[in-house]
mmCIF file with all atom_site columns, C-alpha atoms in Angstrom:
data_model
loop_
_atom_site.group_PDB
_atom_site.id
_atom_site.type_symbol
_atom_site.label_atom_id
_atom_site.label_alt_id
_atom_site.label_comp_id
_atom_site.label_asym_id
_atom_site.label_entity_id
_atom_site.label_seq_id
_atom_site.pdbx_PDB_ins_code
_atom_site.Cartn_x
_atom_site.Cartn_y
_atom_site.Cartn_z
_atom_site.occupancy
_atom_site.B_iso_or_equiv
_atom_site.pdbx_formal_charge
_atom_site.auth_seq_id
_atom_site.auth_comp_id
_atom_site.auth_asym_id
_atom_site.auth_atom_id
_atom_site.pdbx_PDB_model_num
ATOM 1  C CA . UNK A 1 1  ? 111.798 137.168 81.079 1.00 0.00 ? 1  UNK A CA 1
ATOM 2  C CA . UNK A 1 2  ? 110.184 140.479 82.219 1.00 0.00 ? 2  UNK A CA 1
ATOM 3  C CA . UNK A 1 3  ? 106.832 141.447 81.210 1.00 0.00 ? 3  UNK A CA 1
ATOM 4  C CA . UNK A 1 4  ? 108.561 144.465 79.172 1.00 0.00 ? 4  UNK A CA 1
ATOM 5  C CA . UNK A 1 5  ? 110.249 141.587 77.519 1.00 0.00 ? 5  UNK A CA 1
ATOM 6  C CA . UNK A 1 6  ? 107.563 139.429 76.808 1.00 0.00 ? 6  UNK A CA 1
ATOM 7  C CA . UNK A 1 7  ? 105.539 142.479 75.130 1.00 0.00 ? 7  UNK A CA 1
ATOM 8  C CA . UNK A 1 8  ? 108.567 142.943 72.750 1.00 0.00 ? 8  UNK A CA 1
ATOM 9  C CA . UNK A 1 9  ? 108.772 139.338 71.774 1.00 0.00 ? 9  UNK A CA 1
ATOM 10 C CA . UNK A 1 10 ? 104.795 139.392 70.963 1.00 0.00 ? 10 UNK A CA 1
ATOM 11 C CA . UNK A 1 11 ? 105.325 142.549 69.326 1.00 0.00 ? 11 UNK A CA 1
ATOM 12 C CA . UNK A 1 12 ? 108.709 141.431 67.167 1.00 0.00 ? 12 UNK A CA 1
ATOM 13 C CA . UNK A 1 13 ? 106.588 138.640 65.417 1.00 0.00 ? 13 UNK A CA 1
ATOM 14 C CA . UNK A 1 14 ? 103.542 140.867 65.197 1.00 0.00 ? 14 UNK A CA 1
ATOM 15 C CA . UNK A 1 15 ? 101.309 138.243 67.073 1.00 0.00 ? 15 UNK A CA 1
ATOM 16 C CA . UNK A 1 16 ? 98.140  139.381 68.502 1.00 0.00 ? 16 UNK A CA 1
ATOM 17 C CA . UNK A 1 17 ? 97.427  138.194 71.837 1.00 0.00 ? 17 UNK A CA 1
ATOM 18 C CA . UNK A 1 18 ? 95.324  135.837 71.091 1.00 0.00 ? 18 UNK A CA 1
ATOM 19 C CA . UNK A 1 19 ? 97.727  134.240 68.852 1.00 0.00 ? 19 UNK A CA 1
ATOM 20 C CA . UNK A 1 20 ? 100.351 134.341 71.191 1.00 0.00 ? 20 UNK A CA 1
ATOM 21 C CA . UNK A 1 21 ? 98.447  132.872 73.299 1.00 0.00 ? 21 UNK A CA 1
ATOM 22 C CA . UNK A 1 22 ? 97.359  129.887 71.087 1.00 0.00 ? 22 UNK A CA 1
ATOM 23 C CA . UNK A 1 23 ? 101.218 129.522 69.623 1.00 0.00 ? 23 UNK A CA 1
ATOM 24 C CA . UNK A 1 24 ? 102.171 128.764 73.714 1.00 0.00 ? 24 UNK A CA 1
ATOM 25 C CA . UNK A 1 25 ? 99.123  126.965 74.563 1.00 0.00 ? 25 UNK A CA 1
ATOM 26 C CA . UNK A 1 26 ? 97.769  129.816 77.227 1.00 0.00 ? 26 UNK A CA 1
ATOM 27 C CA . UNK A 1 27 ? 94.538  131.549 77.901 1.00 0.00 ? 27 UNK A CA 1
ATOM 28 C CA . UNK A 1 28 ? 94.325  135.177 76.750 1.00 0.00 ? 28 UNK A CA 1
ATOM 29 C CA . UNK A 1 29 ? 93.979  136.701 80.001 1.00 0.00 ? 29 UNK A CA 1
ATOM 30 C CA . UNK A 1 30 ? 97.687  135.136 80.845 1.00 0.00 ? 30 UNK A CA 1
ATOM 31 C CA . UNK A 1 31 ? 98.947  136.901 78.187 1.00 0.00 ? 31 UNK A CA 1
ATOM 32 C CA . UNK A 1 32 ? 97.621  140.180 79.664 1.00 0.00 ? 32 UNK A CA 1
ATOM 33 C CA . UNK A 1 33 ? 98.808  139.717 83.107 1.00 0.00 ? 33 UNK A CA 1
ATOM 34 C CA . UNK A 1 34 ? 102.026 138.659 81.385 1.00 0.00 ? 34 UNK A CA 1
ATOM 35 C CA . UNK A 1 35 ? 102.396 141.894 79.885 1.00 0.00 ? 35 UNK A CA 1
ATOM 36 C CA . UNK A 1 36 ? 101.188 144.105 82.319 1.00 0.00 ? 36 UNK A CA 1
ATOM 37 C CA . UNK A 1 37 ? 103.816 142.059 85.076 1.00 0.00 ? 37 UNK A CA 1
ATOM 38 C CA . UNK A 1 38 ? 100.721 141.888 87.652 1.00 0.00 ? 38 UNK A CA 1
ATOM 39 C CA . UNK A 1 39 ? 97.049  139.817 87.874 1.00 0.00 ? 39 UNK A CA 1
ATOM 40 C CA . UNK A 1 40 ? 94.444  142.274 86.657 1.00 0.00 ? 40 UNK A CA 1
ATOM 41 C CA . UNK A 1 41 ? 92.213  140.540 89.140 1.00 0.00 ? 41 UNK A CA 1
ATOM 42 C CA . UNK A 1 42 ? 94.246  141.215 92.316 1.00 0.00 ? 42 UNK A CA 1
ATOM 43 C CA . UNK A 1 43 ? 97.298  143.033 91.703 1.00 0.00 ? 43 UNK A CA 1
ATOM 44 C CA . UNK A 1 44 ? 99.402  140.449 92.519 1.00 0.00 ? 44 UNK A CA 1
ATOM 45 C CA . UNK A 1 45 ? 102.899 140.192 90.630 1.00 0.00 ? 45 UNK A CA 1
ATOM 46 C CA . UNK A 1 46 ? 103.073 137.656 88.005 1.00 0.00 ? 46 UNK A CA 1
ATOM 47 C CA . UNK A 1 47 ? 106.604 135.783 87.139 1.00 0.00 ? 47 UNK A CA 1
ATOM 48 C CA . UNK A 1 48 ? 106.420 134.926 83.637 1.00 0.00 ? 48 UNK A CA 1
ATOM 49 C CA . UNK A 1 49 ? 107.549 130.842 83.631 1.00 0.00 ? 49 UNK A CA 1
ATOM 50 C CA . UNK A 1 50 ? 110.763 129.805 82.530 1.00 0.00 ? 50 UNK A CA 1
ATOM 51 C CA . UNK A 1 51 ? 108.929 127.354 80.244 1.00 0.00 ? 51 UNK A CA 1
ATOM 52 C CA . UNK A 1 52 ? 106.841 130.090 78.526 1.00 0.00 ? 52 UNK A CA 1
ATOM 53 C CA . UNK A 1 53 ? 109.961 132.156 78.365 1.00 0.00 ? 53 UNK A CA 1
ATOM 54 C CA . UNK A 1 54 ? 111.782 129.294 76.603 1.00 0.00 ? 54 UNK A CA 1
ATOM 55 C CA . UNK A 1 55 ? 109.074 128.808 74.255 1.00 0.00 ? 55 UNK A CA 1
ATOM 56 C CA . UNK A 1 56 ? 108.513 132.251 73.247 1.00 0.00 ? 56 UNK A CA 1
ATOM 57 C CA . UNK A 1 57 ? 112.521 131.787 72.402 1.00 0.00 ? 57 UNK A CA 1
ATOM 58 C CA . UNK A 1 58 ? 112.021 128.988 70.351 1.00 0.00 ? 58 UNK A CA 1
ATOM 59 C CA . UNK A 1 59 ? 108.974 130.658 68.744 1.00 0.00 ? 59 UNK A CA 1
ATOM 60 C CA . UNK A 1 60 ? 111.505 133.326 67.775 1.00 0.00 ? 60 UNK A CA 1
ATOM 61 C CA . UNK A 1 61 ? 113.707 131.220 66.573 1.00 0.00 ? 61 UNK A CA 1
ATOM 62 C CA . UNK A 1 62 ? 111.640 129.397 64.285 1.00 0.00 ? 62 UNK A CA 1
ATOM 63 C CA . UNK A 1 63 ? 112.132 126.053 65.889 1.00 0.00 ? 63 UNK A CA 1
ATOM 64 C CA . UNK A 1 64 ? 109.479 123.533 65.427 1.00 0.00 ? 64 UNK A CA 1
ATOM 65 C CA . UNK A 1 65 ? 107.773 121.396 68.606 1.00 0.00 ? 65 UNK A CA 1
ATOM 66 C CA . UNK A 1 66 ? 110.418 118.863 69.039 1.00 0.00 ? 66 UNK A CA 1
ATOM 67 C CA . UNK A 1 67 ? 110.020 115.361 67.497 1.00 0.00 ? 67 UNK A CA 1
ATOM 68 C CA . UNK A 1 68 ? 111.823 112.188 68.143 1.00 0.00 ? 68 UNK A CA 1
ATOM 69 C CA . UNK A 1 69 ? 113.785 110.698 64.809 1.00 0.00 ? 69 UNK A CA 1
ATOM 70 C CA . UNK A 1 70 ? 112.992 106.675 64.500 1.00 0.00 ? 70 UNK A CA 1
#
């Protein structure tokens, strides 16, 4: 997922960051480094996770956190 990406997933379910960032469990200044593709602090590039890029598709999708079935 590119940071281009991730902006236009946040922006298709009209989150603000700091709901995206509660919805995948991250800090508000990941999301911003996220979309920008760099670390504010530094400079350096940031690769969004596969993880976070999985969850922002299940987010999309509607899909729940997973449970087990007894």
């Amino acid at each position: 997922m590119t940071s281009q990406e991730f902006k236009a997933w946040r922006s298709a379910l009209s989150l603000s960051k700091k709901e995206a960032a509660m919805a995948l469990g991250l800090s508000i200044p990941s999301i911003y480094n996220y979309e920008l593709g760099y670390r504010r602090e530094d400079g350096r590039p940031v690769i969004i996770p596969r993880p976070v890029a999985l969850a922002c598709a299940a987010l999309a999708n509607g899909l729940e956190p997973w449970r087990a079935v007894a």
